[in-house]
PDB file of C-alpha atoms and ligand atoms in Angstrom:
ATOM      1  CA  UNK A   1       1.206  -0.781  10.300  1.00 96.00           C
ATOM      2  CA  UNK A   2       2.716   1.569   6.913  1.00 97.00           C
ATOM      3  CA  UNK A   3       1.195   3.264   4.702  1.00 98.00           C
ATOM      4  CA  UNK A   4       2.513   3.795   0.785  1.00 98.00           C
ATOM      5  CA  UNK A   5       1.269   5.730  -1.852  1.00 98.00           C
ATOM      6  CA  UNK A   6       1.951   5.055  -5.142  1.00 98.00           C
ATOM      7  CA  UNK A   7       1.250   7.321  -8.256  1.00 97.00           C
ATOM      8  CA  UNK A   8       0.511   4.962 -10.432  1.00 97.00           C
ATOM      9  CA  UNK A   9       0.364   0.551 -10.849  1.00 97.00           C
ATOM     10  CA  UNK A  10       4.136   0.925 -13.149  1.00 96.00           C
ATOM     11  CA  UNK A  11       5.869   2.313  -9.508  1.00 97.00           C
ATOM     12  CA  UNK A  12       4.740   0.018  -7.354  1.00 97.00           C
ATOM     13  CA  UNK A  13       8.375  -2.867  -6.489  1.00 96.00           C
ATOM     14  CA  UNK A  14       8.103  -5.461  -8.637  1.00 93.00           C
ATOM     15  CA  UNK A  15       8.519  -7.986  -6.238  1.00 94.00           C
ATOM     16  CA  UNK A  16       6.202  -7.965  -3.864  1.00 96.00           C
ATOM     17  CA  UNK A  17       2.538  -6.885  -2.578  1.00 98.00           C
ATOM     18  CA  UNK A  18       1.183  -5.002   0.530  1.00 98.00           C
ATOM     19  CA  UNK A  19      -1.707  -6.762   2.924  1.00 98.00           C
ATOM     20  CA  UNK A  20      -3.956  -5.251   1.632  1.00 98.00           C
ATOM     21  CA  UNK A  21      -4.031  -2.293  -1.416  1.00 98.00           C
ATOM     22  CA  UNK A  22      -6.593   0.411  -2.506  1.00 98.00           C
ATOM     23  CA  UNK A  23      -6.749   1.273  -5.831  1.00 98.00           C
ATOM     24  CA  UNK A  24      -7.627   4.565  -6.735  1.00 98.00           C
ATOM     25  CA  UNK A  25      -9.308   5.941 -10.145  1.00 98.00           C
ATOM     26  CA  UNK A  26     -10.962   9.341  -9.296  1.00 98.00           C
ATOM     27  CA  UNK A  27     -11.771   9.889 -13.112  1.00 98.00           C
ATOM     28  CA  UNK A  28     -13.458   7.449 -13.071  1.00 98.00           C
ATOM     29  CA  UNK A  29     -13.305   4.012 -12.318  1.00 98.00           C
ATOM     30  CA  UNK A  30     -13.248   3.548  -8.809  1.00 98.00           C
ATOM     31  CA  UNK A  31     -15.820   6.771  -8.903  1.00 98.00           C
ATOM     32  CA  UNK A  32     -17.906   4.071 -11.534  1.00 98.00           C
ATOM     33  CA  UNK A  33     -17.638   0.571  -9.359  1.00 98.00           C
ATOM     34  CA  UNK A  34     -18.639   2.314  -5.900  1.00 98.00           C
ATOM     35  CA  UNK A  35     -21.626   4.054  -7.327  1.00 98.00           C
ATOM     36  CA  UNK A  36     -22.636   1.014  -9.376  1.00 98.00           C
ATOM     37  CA  UNK A  37     -22.261  -0.887  -5.957  1.00 98.00           C
ATOM     38  CA  UNK A  38     -24.583   1.161  -3.836  1.00 98.00           C
ATOM     39  CA  UNK A  39     -27.526   1.547  -6.943  1.00 98.00           C
ATOM     40  CA  UNK A  40     -27.745  -2.172  -6.443  1.00 97.00           C
ATOM     41  CA  UNK A  41     -25.424  -4.333  -9.202  1.00 98.00           C
ATOM     42  CA  UNK A  42     -24.284  -7.870  -7.368  1.00 96.00           C
ATOM     43  CA  UNK A  43     -20.801  -7.654  -8.496  1.00 98.00           C
ATOM     44  CA  UNK A  44     -18.196  -4.980 -10.538  1.00 98.00           C
ATOM     45  CA  UNK A  45     -16.177  -7.596 -12.819  1.00 98.00           C
ATOM     46  CA  UNK A  46     -13.273  -6.125 -14.192  1.00 98.00           C
ATOM     47  CA  UNK A  47     -11.097  -6.410 -17.194  1.00 97.00           C
ATOM     48  CA  UNK A  48      -8.013  -4.911 -18.815  1.00 94.00           C
ATOM     49  CA  UNK A  49      -8.527  -6.742 -22.059  1.00 96.00           C
ATOM     50  CA  UNK A  50     -11.763  -6.051 -24.054  1.00 97.00           C
ATOM     51  CA  UNK A  51     -11.422  -9.049 -25.531  1.00 97.00           C
ATOM     52  CA  UNK A  52     -11.530 -10.907 -22.292  1.00 97.00           C
ATOM     53  CA  UNK A  53     -14.777  -8.988 -20.885  1.00 98.00           C
ATOM     54  CA  UNK A  54     -16.893 -10.115 -24.014  1.00 97.00           C
ATOM     55  CA  UNK A  55     -15.421 -13.812 -23.693  1.00 98.00           C
ATOM     56  CA  UNK A  56     -16.332 -13.479 -19.508  1.00 98.00           C
ATOM     57  CA  UNK A  57     -19.757 -11.406 -20.138  1.00 98.00           C
ATOM     58  CA  UNK A  58     -20.732 -14.592 -22.501  1.00 97.00           C
ATOM     59  CA  UNK A  59     -21.195 -17.260 -19.882  1.00 96.00           C
ATOM     60  CA  UNK A  60     -23.504 -14.577 -17.779  1.00 97.00           C
ATOM     61  CA  UNK A  61     -26.961 -14.462 -18.913  1.00 97.00           C
ATOM     62  CA  UNK A  62     -28.168 -11.806 -21.394  1.00 96.00           C
ATOM     63  CA  UNK A  63     -30.756 -10.258 -19.256  1.00 96.00           C
ATOM     64  CA  UNK A  64     -28.445 -10.171 -16.364  1.00 97.00           C
ATOM     65  CA  UNK A  65     -25.398  -8.990 -17.829  1.00 98.00           C
ATOM     66  CA  UNK A  66     -23.866  -4.878 -18.848  1.00 98.00           C
ATOM     67  CA  UNK A  67     -21.315  -4.550 -20.729  1.00 98.00           C
ATOM     68  CA  UNK A  68     -18.992  -0.787 -20.429  1.00 98.00           C
ATOM     69  CA  UNK A  69     -16.146  -0.098 -21.431  1.00 98.00           C
ATOM     70  CA  UNK A  70     -14.519   3.413 -21.582  1.00 97.00           C
ATOM     71  CA  UNK A  71     -11.066   4.352 -23.634  1.00 97.00           C
ATOM     72  CA  UNK A  72      -9.741   7.879 -23.760  1.00 95.00           C
ATOM     73  CA  UNK A  73     -12.802   8.202 -22.119  1.00 96.00           C
ATOM     74  CA  UNK A  74     -14.983   7.404 -24.600  1.00 96.00           C
ATOM     75  CA  UNK A  75     -17.850   5.024 -24.930  1.00 97.00           C
ATOM     76  CA  UNK A  76     -16.216   2.030 -26.455  1.00 98.00           C
ATOM     77  CA  UNK A  77     -19.016   0.958 -29.727  1.00 97.00           C
ATOM     78  CA  UNK A  78     -21.565  -1.591 -29.122  1.00 97.00           C
ATOM     79  CA  UNK A  79     -20.986  -1.302 -25.389  1.00 98.00           C
ATOM     80  CA  UNK A  80     -24.098  -0.861 -23.118  1.00 97.00           C
ATOM     81  CA  UNK A  81     -22.569   1.999 -21.299  1.00 97.00           C
ATOM     82  CA  UNK A  82     -19.364   3.808 -21.061  1.00 97.00           C
ATOM     83  CA  UNK A  83     -17.688   4.882 -17.705  1.00 97.00           C
ATOM     84  CA  UNK A  84     -19.655   7.194 -16.242  1.00 98.00           C
ATOM     85  CA  UNK A  85     -20.689   7.061 -12.169  1.00 98.00           C
ATOM     86  CA  UNK A  86     -23.863   9.210 -14.016  1.00 98.00           C
ATOM     87  CA  UNK A  87     -25.493   6.159 -15.685  1.00 97.00           C
ATOM     88  CA  UNK A  88     -25.172   3.677 -12.677  1.00 98.00           C
ATOM     89  CA  UNK A  89     -29.235   4.086 -11.767  1.00 97.00           C
ATOM     90  CA  UNK A  90     -31.003   1.331  -9.711  1.00 98.00           C
ATOM     91  CA  UNK A  91     -33.393   0.875 -12.724  1.00 97.00           C
ATOM     92  CA  UNK A  92     -30.554  -0.092 -14.327  1.00 97.00           C
ATOM     93  CA  UNK A  93     -28.163  -1.689 -12.598  1.00 96.00           C
ATOM     94  CA  UNK A  94     -30.204  -3.306  -9.827  1.00 96.00           C
ATOM     95  CA  UNK A  95     -29.442  -7.800 -10.091  1.00 95.00           C
ATOM     96  CA  UNK A  96     -27.156  -7.584 -12.935  1.00 97.00           C
ATOM     97  CA  UNK A  97     -23.017  -8.228 -13.322  1.00 98.00           C
ATOM     98  CA  UNK A  98     -21.071  -5.398 -14.479  1.00 98.00           C
ATOM     99  CA  UNK A  99     -18.917  -5.732 -16.590  1.00 98.00           C
ATOM    100  CA  UNK A 100     -16.283  -3.431 -16.937  1.00 98.00           C
ATOM    101  CA  UNK A 101     -13.642  -2.109 -18.376  1.00 98.00           C
ATOM    102  CA  UNK A 102     -11.453   1.386 -18.409  1.00 97.00           C
ATOM    103  CA  UNK A 103      -7.954   2.502 -19.975  1.00 95.00           C
ATOM    104  CA  UNK A 104      -6.508   2.358 -16.500  1.00 96.00           C
ATOM    105  CA  UNK A 105      -8.095   1.733 -13.293  1.00 96.00           C
ATOM    106  CA  UNK A 106      -8.602  -1.949 -13.723  1.00 94.00           C
ATOM    107  CA  UNK A 107      -5.483  -2.336 -15.135  1.00 94.00           C
ATOM    108  CA  UNK A 108      -4.671  -1.067 -11.623  1.00 97.00           C
ATOM    109  CA  UNK A 109      -6.967  -3.462 -10.231  1.00 98.00           C
ATOM    110  CA  UNK A 110      -5.214  -6.176 -12.040  1.00 96.00           C
ATOM    111  CA  UNK A 111      -2.015  -4.991 -11.255  1.00 97.00           C
ATOM    112  CA  UNK A 112      -2.363  -5.585  -7.467  1.00 98.00           C
ATOM    113  CA  UNK A 113      -5.067  -9.041  -8.264  1.00 97.00           C
ATOM    114  CA  UNK A 114      -3.283 -11.326  -6.237  1.00 97.00           C
ATOM    115  CA  UNK A 115      -3.036  -9.397  -3.085  1.00 98.00           C
ATOM    116  CA  UNK A 116      -4.454 -10.487  -0.287  1.00 98.00           C
ATOM    117  CA  UNK A 117      -7.627  -7.603   0.290  1.00 98.00           C
ATOM    118  CA  UNK A 118      -8.037  -5.422  -2.832  1.00 98.00           C
ATOM    119  CA  UNK A 119     -10.237  -2.372  -2.227  1.00 98.00           C
ATOM    120  CA  UNK A 120     -11.653   0.404  -4.645  1.00 98.00           C
ATOM    121  CA  UNK A 121     -11.585   4.259  -2.997  1.00 98.00           C
ATOM    122  CA  UNK A 122     -12.463   7.221  -5.033  1.00 98.00           C
ATOM    123  CA  UNK A 123     -12.920  10.903  -3.356  1.00 98.00           C
ATOM    124  CA  UNK A 124     -16.857   9.821  -2.481  1.00 98.00           C
ATOM    125  CA  UNK A 125     -16.430   7.151  -0.384  1.00 98.00           C
ATOM    126  CA  UNK A 126     -13.266   7.888   1.565  1.00 98.00           C
ATOM    127  CA  UNK A 127     -14.528   7.851   4.258  1.00 98.00           C
ATOM    128  CA  UNK A 128     -15.806   4.391   4.272  1.00 98.00           C
ATOM    129  CA  UNK A 129     -12.073   3.481   3.188  1.00 98.00           C
ATOM    130  CA  UNK A 130     -10.654   4.913   6.026  1.00 98.00           C
ATOM    131  CA  UNK A 131     -13.149   3.234   8.510  1.00 98.00           C
ATOM    132  CA  UNK A 132     -12.301  -0.489   7.134  1.00 98.00           C
ATOM    133  CA  UNK A 133      -8.517   0.588   7.136  1.00 98.00           C
ATOM    134  CA  UNK A 134      -8.713   1.517  10.747  1.00 97.00           C
ATOM    135  CA  UNK A 135     -11.147  -1.098  11.856  1.00 97.00           C
ATOM    136  CA  UNK A 136      -9.258  -3.951  10.105  1.00 97.00           C
ATOM    137  CA  UNK A 137      -5.354  -2.368  10.168  1.00 96.00           C
ATOM    138  CA  UNK A 138      -3.509  -4.284   7.411  1.00 97.00           C
ATOM    139  CA  UNK A 139       0.306  -4.291   8.216  1.00 97.00           C
ATOM    140  CA  UNK A 140       0.791  -2.563   4.741  1.00 98.00           C
ATOM    141  CA  UNK A 141      -1.025  -0.819   2.632  1.00 98.00           C
ATOM    142  CA  UNK A 142      -0.679   0.479  -0.604  1.00 98.00           C
ATOM    143  CA  UNK A 143      -2.865   3.740  -1.746  1.00 98.00           C
ATOM    144  CA  UNK A 144      -2.178   3.168  -5.907  1.00 98.00           C
ATOM    145  CA  UNK A 145      -3.221   5.264  -7.806  1.00 98.00           C
ATOM    146  CA  UNK A 146      -4.493   4.507 -11.429  1.00 98.00           C
ATOM    147  CA  UNK A 147      -1.803   7.489 -13.184  1.00 96.00           C
ATOM    148  CA  UNK A 148      -3.120   7.383 -17.156  1.00 96.00           C
ATOM    149  CA  UNK A 149      -0.979   5.775 -19.779  1.00 94.00           C
ATOM    150  CA  UNK A 150       2.227   5.011 -17.140  1.00 94.00           C
ATOM    151  CA  UNK A 151       2.148   9.171 -15.922  1.00 96.00           C
ATOM    152  CA  UNK A 152       0.657  10.915 -12.846  1.00 96.00           C
ATOM    153  CA  UNK A 153      -2.570  11.395 -12.548  1.00 97.00           C
ATOM    154  CA  UNK A 154      -3.564  14.936  -9.260  1.00 98.00           C
ATOM    155  CA  UNK A 155      -6.905  13.245  -9.120  1.00 98.00           C
ATOM    156  CA  UNK A 156      -5.605  10.262  -7.797  1.00 98.00           C
ATOM    157  CA  UNK A 157      -3.195  11.160  -5.958  1.00 98.00           C
ATOM    158  CA  UNK A 158      -4.880  13.860  -4.066  1.00 98.00           C
ATOM    159  CA  UNK A 159      -7.393  11.212  -2.824  1.00 98.00           C
ATOM    160  CA  UNK A 160      -4.393   9.101  -1.899  1.00 98.00           C
ATOM    161  CA  UNK A 161      -3.694  12.152   0.396  1.00 98.00           C
ATOM    162  CA  UNK A 162      -7.319  12.578   1.330  1.00 98.00           C
ATOM    163  CA  UNK A 163      -7.503   8.553   2.731  1.00 98.00           C
ATOM    164  CA  UNK A 164      -3.864   8.477   4.368  1.00 98.00           C
ATOM    165  CA  UNK A 165      -4.388  12.356   6.137  1.00 98.00           C
ATOM    166  CA  UNK A 166      -6.841  10.729   8.630  1.00 98.00           C
ATOM    167  CA  UNK A 167      -5.561   7.376   8.613  1.00 98.00           C
ATOM    168  CA  UNK A 168      -2.134   8.595   9.978  1.00 97.00           C
ATOM    169  CA  UNK A 169      -3.672  11.394  12.441  1.00 96.00           C
ATOM    170  CA  UNK A 170      -4.403   8.239  14.191  1.00 94.00           C
ATOM    171  CA  UNK A 171      -1.604   6.178  16.018  1.00 90.00           C
ATOM    172  CA  UNK A 172      -1.697   3.108  13.901  1.00 91.00           C
ATOM    173  CA  UNK A 173      -0.349   4.145  10.607  1.00 95.00           C
ATOM    174  CA  UNK A 174       2.936   4.761   9.965  1.00 96.00           C
ATOM    175  CA  UNK A 175       4.076   7.036   6.338  1.00 98.00           C
ATOM    176  CA  UNK A 176       5.893   4.162   4.577  1.00 98.00           C
ATOM    177  CA  UNK A 177       7.329   6.349   1.635  1.00 98.00           C
ATOM    178  CA  UNK A 178       7.767  10.347   1.276  1.00 98.00           C
ATOM    179  CA  UNK A 179       4.714  10.148  -1.705  1.00 98.00           C
ATOM    180  CA  UNK A 180       2.619   9.782   1.672  1.00 98.00           C
ATOM    181  CA  UNK A 181       3.151  12.867   2.930  1.00 98.00           C
ATOM    182  CA  UNK A 182       3.230  14.270  -0.476  1.00 98.00           C
ATOM    183  CA  UNK A 183       0.364  12.825  -1.189  1.00 98.00           C
ATOM    184  CA  UNK A 184      -1.039  14.904   2.200  1.00 98.00           C
ATOM    185  CA  UNK A 185       0.529  18.167   1.418  1.00 98.00           C
ATOM    186  CA  UNK A 186      -1.796  18.228  -2.548  1.00 98.00           C
ATOM    187  CA  UNK A 187      -4.813  17.695  -0.653  1.00 98.00           C
ATOM    188  CA  UNK A 188      -4.472  20.189   2.594  1.00 98.00           C
ATOM    189  CA  UNK A 189      -3.976  22.557  -0.295  1.00 98.00           C
ATOM    190  CA  UNK A 190      -7.264  21.652  -2.255  1.00 98.00           C
ATOM    191  CA  UNK A 191      -9.592  19.792   0.321  1.00 98.00           C
ATOM    192  CA  UNK A 192     -11.664  23.210  -0.555  1.00 98.00           C
ATOM    193  CA  UNK A 193     -11.816  22.871  -4.022  1.00 98.00           C
ATOM    194  CA  UNK A 194     -11.356  19.062  -4.755  1.00 98.00           C
ATOM    195  CA  UNK A 195     -13.546  20.464  -8.013  1.00 98.00           C
ATOM    196  CA  UNK A 196     -11.326  23.436  -8.439  1.00 98.00           C
ATOM    197  CA  UNK A 197      -8.271  20.980  -8.856  1.00 98.00           C
ATOM    198  CA  UNK A 198     -10.402  18.110 -11.398  1.00 98.00           C
ATOM    199  CA  UNK A 199     -11.016  20.504 -13.839  1.00 98.00           C
ATOM    200  CA  UNK A 200      -7.638  22.095 -13.831  1.00 97.00           C
ATOM    201  CA  UNK A 201      -6.338  17.895 -13.937  1.00 98.00           C
ATOM    202  CA  UNK A 202      -4.839  16.662 -17.586  1.00 97.00           C
ATOM    203  CA  UNK A 203      -7.417  13.658 -17.309  1.00 97.00           C
ATOM    204  CA  UNK A 204     -10.321  16.292 -16.320  1.00 98.00           C
ATOM    205  CA  UNK A 205      -9.583  18.659 -19.001  1.00 98.00           C
ATOM    206  CA  UNK A 206     -10.248  15.649 -21.390  1.00 97.00           C
ATOM    207  CA  UNK A 207     -13.422  14.406 -20.055  1.00 97.00           C
ATOM    208  CA  UNK A 208     -14.469  18.262 -20.180  1.00 98.00           C
ATOM    209  CA  UNK A 209     -13.861  18.059 -23.332  1.00 98.00           C
ATOM    210  CA  UNK A 210     -16.066  14.852 -24.314  1.00 97.00           C
ATOM    211  CA  UNK A 211     -18.800  16.852 -22.424  1.00 97.00           C
ATOM    212  CA  UNK A 212     -18.207  15.166 -18.698  1.00 97.00           C
ATOM    213  CA  UNK A 213     -18.856  18.107 -16.365  1.00 98.00           C
ATOM    214  CA  UNK A 214     -21.414  16.478 -14.508  1.00 98.00           C
ATOM    215  CA  UNK A 215     -19.628  13.433 -13.721  1.00 98.00           C
ATOM    216  CA  UNK A 216     -16.036  16.062 -12.794  1.00 98.00           C
ATOM    217  CA  UNK A 217     -18.768  17.569  -9.991  1.00 98.00           C
ATOM    218  CA  UNK A 218     -20.267  14.308  -8.547  1.00 98.00           C
ATOM    219  CA  UNK A 219     -16.250  12.413  -8.539  1.00 98.00           C
ATOM    220  CA  UNK A 220     -15.239  15.845  -6.608  1.00 98.00           C
ATOM    221  CA  UNK A 221     -17.630  15.065  -3.949  1.00 98.00           C
ATOM    222  CA  UNK A 222     -16.006  13.490  -0.555  1.00 98.00           C
ATOM    223  CA  UNK A 223     -17.309  10.727   1.833  1.00 98.00           C
ATOM    224  CA  UNK A 224     -20.965  10.666  -0.277  1.00 98.00           C
ATOM    225  CA  UNK A 225     -21.345   7.103  -0.467  1.00 98.00           C
ATOM    226  CA  UNK A 226     -20.617   4.924   2.605  1.00 98.00           C
ATOM    227  CA  UNK A 227     -19.256   1.940   0.053  1.00 97.00           C
ATOM    228  CA  UNK A 228     -16.193  -0.639   0.327  1.00 98.00           C
ATOM    229  CA  UNK A 229     -16.496  -2.110  -3.403  1.00 98.00           C
ATOM    230  CA  UNK A 230     -14.025  -5.549  -2.440  1.00 98.00           C
ATOM    231  CA  UNK A 231     -12.189  -7.939  -4.576  1.00 98.00           C
ATOM    232  CA  UNK A 232     -13.373 -11.468  -4.260  1.00 98.00           C
ATOM    233  CA  UNK A 233     -12.283 -12.596  -6.607  1.00 97.00           C
ATOM    234  CA  UNK A 234      -9.381 -12.369  -9.559  1.00 97.00           C
ATOM    235  CA  UNK A 235     -10.807  -8.577 -10.793  1.00 97.00           C
ATOM    236  CA  UNK A 236     -14.447  -9.023  -9.000  1.00 98.00           C
ATOM    237  CA  UNK A 237     -15.394  -6.404  -7.165  1.00 98.00           C
ATOM    238  CA  UNK A 238     -18.284  -6.520  -4.363  1.00 98.00           C
ATOM    239  CA  UNK A 239     -19.979  -5.060  -1.171  1.00 96.00           C
ATOM    240  CA  UNK A 240     -17.523  -5.501   1.448  1.00 86.00           C
TER     241      UNK A 240
HETATM  242  C1  LIG B 301      -9.080   4.919 -16.779  1.00 79.44           C
HETATM  243  O1  LIG B 301      -9.576   3.677 -16.786  1.00 79.44           O
HETATM  244  O2  LIG B 301      -8.394   5.491 -17.154  1.00 79.44           O
HETATM  245  C2  LIG B 301     -10.352   6.009 -16.568  1.00 79.44           C
HETATM  246  O3  LIG B 301     -11.490   5.376 -15.775  1.00 79.44           O
HETATM  247  C3  LIG B 301     -11.238   7.184 -17.758  1.00 79.44           C
HETATM  248  C4  LIG B 301     -12.195   7.151 -17.538  1.00 79.44           C
HETATM  249  O4  LIG B 301     -13.313   6.559 -18.122  1.00 79.44           O
HETATM  250  O5  LIG B 301     -12.729   7.879 -17.049  1.00 79.44           O
END
């Protein structure tokens, strides 16, 4: 088995897809997806386009849907929610379908939507994702960071390193590209200070300016959710 890290969707090879892709958007889309599923949302349907989100959500009964939209870190006006994992409570979400569009994370999910298996990974569910990968052993695995508008994001690469460091300690997974080694080195350097790293990251700074301090704290917590969000239809994330 080979594991590859790509920092952004733009850096992935254009002509191929892996057996399994783990899409990572620590701040905050994949942290929100994992949390929403943990508190009882029946599914999170993801869209890169807000128009597509609105059209699809209208096919769903109003009492059973929630619309979450984020652009530039802020909630899209008129939506029920932005993209804070801390807004995901059982009272609000249990039994509902969450329709979600974010600046980068949902776009990264779309890039690999045709892969055989697509998972949503974050620091909060890192161990659950690793357990799935060790049990199912896909031949080729991409750990795909969402980045920020085509650029590199520290927090996604440190999470890729956190996953890859556990996988490559086993005999099952070989390093597929240099980015894996770099991501593991980043994780090893910061593993005891993940909160500090997220505060230094450019999107962490953006979220701090928007007052989202608690989101950073939560998203930096390692292995707190035993949830594997898996794509069950195009863009449709459910619990495995
Ligand atoms: C994104 O998709 O870019 C993010 O999840 C942004 C955020 O809500 O912090």
